[in-house]
GROMACS .gro file of C-alpha atoms in nm:
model
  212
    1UNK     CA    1  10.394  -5.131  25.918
    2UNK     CA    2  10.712  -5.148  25.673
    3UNK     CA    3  10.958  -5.469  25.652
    4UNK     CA    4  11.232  -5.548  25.460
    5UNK     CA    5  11.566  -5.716  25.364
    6UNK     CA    6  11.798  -5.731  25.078
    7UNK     CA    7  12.135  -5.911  25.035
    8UNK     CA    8  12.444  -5.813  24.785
    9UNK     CA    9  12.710  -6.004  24.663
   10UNK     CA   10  13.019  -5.905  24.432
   11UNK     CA   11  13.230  -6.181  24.274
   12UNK     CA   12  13.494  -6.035  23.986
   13UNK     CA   13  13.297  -5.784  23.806
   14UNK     CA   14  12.980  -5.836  23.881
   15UNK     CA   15  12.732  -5.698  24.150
   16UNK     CA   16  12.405  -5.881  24.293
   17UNK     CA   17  12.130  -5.795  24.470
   18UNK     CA   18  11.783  -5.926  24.587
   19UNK     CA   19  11.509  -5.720  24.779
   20UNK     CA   20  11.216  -5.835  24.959
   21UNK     CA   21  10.980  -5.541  25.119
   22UNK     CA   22  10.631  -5.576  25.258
   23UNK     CA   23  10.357  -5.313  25.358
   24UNK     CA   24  10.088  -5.396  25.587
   25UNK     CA   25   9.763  -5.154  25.578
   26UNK     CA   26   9.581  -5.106  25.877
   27UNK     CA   27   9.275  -4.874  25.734
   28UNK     CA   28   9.133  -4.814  25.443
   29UNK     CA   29   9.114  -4.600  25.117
   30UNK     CA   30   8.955  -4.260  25.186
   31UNK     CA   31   8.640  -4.111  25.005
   32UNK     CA   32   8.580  -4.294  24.702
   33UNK     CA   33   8.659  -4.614  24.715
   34UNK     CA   34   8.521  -4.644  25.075
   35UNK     CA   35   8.185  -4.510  24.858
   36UNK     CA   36   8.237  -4.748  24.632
   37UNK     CA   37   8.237  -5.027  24.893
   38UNK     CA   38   7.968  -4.914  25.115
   39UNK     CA   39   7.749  -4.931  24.786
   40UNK     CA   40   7.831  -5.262  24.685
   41UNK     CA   41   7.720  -5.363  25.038
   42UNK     CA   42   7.386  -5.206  25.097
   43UNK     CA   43   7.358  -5.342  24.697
   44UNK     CA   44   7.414  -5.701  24.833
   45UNK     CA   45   7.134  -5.670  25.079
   46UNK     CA   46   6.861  -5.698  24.773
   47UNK     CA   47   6.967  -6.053  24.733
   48UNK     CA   48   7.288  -5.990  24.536
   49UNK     CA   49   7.566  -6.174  24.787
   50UNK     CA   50   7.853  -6.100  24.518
   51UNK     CA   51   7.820  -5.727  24.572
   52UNK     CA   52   7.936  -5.765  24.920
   53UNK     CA   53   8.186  -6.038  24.853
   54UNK     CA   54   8.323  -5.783  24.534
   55UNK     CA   55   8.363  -5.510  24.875
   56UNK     CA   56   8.573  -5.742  25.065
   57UNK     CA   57   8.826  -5.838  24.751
   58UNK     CA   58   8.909  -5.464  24.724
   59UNK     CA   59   8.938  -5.427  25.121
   60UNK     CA   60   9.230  -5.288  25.211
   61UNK     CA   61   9.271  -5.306  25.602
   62UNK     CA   62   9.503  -5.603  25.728
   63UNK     CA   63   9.597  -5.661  25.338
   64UNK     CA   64   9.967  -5.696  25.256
   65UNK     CA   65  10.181  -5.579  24.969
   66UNK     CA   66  10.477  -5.818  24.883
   67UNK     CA   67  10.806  -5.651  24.693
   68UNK     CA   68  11.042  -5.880  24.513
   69UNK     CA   69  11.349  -5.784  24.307
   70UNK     CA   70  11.651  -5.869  24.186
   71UNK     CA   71  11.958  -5.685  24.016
   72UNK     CA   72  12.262  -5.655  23.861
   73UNK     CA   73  12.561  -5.485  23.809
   74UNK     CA   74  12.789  -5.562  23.530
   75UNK     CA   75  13.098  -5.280  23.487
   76UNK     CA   76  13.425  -5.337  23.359
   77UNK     CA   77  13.673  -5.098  23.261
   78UNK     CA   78  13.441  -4.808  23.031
   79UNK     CA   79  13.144  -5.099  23.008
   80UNK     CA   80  12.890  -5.043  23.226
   81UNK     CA   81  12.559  -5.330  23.240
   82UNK     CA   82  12.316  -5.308  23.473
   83UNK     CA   83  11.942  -5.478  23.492
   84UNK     CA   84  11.649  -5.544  23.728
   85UNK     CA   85  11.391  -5.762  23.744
   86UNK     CA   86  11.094  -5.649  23.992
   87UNK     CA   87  10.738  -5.790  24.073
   88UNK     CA   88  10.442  -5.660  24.325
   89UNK     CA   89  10.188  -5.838  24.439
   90UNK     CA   90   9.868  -5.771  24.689
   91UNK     CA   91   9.647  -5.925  24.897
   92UNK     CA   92   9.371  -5.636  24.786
   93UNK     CA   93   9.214  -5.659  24.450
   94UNK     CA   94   9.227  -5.272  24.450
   95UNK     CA   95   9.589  -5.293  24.360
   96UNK     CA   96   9.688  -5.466  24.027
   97UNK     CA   97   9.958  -5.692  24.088
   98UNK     CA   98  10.245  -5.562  23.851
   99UNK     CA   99  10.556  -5.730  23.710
  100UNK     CA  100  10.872  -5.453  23.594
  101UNK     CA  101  11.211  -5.496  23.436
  102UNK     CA  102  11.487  -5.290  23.310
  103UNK     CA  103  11.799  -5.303  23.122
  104UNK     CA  104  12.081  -5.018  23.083
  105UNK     CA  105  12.442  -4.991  22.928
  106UNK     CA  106  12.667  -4.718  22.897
  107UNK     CA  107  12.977  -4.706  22.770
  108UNK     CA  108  13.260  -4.430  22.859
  109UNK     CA  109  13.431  -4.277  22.572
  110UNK     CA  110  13.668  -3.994  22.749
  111UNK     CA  111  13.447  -3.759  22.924
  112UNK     CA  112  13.163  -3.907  22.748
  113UNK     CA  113  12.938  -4.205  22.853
  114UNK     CA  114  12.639  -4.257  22.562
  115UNK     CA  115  12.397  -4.523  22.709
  116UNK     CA  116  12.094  -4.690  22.606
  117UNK     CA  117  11.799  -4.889  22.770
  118UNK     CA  118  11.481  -5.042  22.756
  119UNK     CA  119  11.204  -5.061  23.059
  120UNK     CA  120  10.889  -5.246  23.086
  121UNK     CA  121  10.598  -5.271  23.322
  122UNK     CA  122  10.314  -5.517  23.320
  123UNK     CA  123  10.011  -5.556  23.533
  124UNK     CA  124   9.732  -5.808  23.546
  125UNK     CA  125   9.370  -5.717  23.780
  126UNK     CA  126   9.182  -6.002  23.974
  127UNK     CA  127   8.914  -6.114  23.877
  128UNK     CA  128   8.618  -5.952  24.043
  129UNK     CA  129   8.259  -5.937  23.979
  130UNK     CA  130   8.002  -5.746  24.169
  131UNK     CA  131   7.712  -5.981  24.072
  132UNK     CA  132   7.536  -5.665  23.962
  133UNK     CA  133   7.308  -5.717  23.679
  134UNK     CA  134   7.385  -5.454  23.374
  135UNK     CA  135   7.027  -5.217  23.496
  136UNK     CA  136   7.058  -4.866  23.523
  137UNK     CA  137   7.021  -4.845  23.884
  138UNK     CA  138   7.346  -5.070  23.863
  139UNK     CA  139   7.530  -4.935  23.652
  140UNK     CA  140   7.701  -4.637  23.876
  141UNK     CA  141   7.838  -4.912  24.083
  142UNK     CA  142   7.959  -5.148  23.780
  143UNK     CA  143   8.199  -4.861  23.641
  144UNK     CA  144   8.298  -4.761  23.956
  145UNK     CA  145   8.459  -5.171  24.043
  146UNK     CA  146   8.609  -5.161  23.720
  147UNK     CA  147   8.754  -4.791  23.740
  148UNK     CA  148   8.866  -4.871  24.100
  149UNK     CA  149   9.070  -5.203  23.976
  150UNK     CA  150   9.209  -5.028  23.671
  151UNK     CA  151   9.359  -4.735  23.798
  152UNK     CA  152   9.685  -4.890  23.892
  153UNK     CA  153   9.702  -5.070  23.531
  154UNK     CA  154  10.041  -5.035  23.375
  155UNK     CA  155  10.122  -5.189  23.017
  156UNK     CA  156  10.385  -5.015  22.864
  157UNK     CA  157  10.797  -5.015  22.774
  158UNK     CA  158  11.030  -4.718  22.733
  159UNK     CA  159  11.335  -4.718  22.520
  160UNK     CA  160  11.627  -4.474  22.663
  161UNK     CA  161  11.895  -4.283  22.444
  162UNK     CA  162  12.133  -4.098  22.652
  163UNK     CA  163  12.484  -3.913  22.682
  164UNK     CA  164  12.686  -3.838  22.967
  165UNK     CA  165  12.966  -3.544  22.987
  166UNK     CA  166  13.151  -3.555  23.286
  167UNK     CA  167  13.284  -3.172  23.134
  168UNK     CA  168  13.461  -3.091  23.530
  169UNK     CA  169  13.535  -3.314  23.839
  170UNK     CA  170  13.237  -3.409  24.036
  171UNK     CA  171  12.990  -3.205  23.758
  172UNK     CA  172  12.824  -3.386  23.467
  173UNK     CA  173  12.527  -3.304  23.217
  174UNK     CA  174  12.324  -3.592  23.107
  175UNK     CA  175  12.110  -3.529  22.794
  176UNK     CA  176  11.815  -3.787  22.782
  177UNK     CA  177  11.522  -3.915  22.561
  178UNK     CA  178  11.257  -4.182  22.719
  179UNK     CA  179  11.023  -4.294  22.447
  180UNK     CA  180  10.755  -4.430  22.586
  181UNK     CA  181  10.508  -4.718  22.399
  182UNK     CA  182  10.200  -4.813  22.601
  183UNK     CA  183   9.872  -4.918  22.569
  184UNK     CA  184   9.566  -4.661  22.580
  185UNK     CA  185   9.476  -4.797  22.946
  186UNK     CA  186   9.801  -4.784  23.054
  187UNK     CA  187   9.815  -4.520  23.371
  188UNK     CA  188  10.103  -4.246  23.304
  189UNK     CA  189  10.218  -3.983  23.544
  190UNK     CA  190   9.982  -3.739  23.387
  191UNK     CA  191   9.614  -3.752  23.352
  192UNK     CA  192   9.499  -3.876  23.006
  193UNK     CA  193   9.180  -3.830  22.890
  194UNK     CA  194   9.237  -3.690  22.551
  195UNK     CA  195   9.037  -3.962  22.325
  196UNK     CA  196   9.293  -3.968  22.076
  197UNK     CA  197   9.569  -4.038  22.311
  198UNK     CA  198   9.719  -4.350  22.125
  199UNK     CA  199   9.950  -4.429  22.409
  200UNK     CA  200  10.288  -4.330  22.267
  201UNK     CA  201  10.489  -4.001  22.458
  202UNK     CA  202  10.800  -3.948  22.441
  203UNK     CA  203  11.020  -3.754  22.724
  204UNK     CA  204  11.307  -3.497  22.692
  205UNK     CA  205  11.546  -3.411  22.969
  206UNK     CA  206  11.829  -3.213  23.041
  207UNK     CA  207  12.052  -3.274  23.400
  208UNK     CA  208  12.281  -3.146  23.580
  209UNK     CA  209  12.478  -3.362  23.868
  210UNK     CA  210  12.695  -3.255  24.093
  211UNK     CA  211  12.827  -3.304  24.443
  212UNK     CA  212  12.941  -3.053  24.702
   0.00000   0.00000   0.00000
């Protein structure tokens, strides 16, 4: 199940808002992280209790996912401000809890609107052990906690440089660089598993916007 509320409020210039969502998860994560846990459990059984308390921490059924944020909207005249602050947390260790925040301004010269930015995401992973000792016959299960927690890791910021041409009423073509600075660990939209992947992308795009 899905809940949530937000609130605005616009005084003068300036537009507010604050979001709260939640997510409630009634079964688990499929195929390998149900594995993963069923491994950690018949692992406990040879005296290791922390295997099977490590399986419960990254249970997801009747877990809850919390969504906080808050916004604003700053535009006068050709000046346009806007920012967002945004954090995530979880009852599952499975899911890093992650904290976000973005700032954007733009302002309109004729038809032209250059803008700039900067974005940022952070996470931060419970702490969980299995209680495994580092032995071979261990070891599967070991790298398989760790990759399971730090697949939703996120440590990076993006700097935006931007133009708007509003070249014909309700038509515009925004030109756009994102350059992106993370850390190696950092999960991206794409697979990467090149080894000398240093973290740093950067992103070129080209839109058009209309309405019809």
């Amino acid at each position: 199940p899905i809940a949530g509320a937000y609130a605005e409020y616009q005084t003068g210039n300036w537009q507010w808002r604050v979001t709260y969502a939640q997510i409630e998860f009634k079964h688990e994560l499929p195929d390998e992280v149900a594995a993963l846990r069923a491994g950690l459990n018949q692992a406990s059984r040879f005296d290791f209790p922390g295997a099977a308390e490590a399986a419960e921490s990254i249970s997801l059924t009747n877990t809850v996912s919390r969504f906080y944020s808050l916004g604003a909207v700053y535009d006068r005249g050709p000046l346009q401000v806007q920012g967002m602050l945004a954090q995530i947390r979880h009852e599952s260790a499975i899911y890093q809890d992650s904290f976000a925040a973005y700032l954007i301004a733009g302002y309109r010269i004729g038809q032209f609107t250059p803008f700039a930015g900067i974005a940022t995401s952070r996470s931060t992973a419970d702490s969980v052990s299995s209680g495994l000792p580092a032995a071979p016959q261990f070891a599967p299960l070991n790298a398989g906690l760790d990759g399971a927690i730090a697949r939703t890791h996120t440590d990076q910021t993006t700097y935006t440089l931007g133009v708007r041409w509003d070249f014909r009423r309700d038509m515009a073509l925004k030109a756009q660089v994102d350059m992106v600075r993370g850390a190696r660990d950092s999960i991206y939209l794409y697979p990467t598993h090149d080894a000398d992947f240093n973290g740093k992308l950067n992103v070129y795009s080209l839109a058009l916007d209309f309405v019809f």
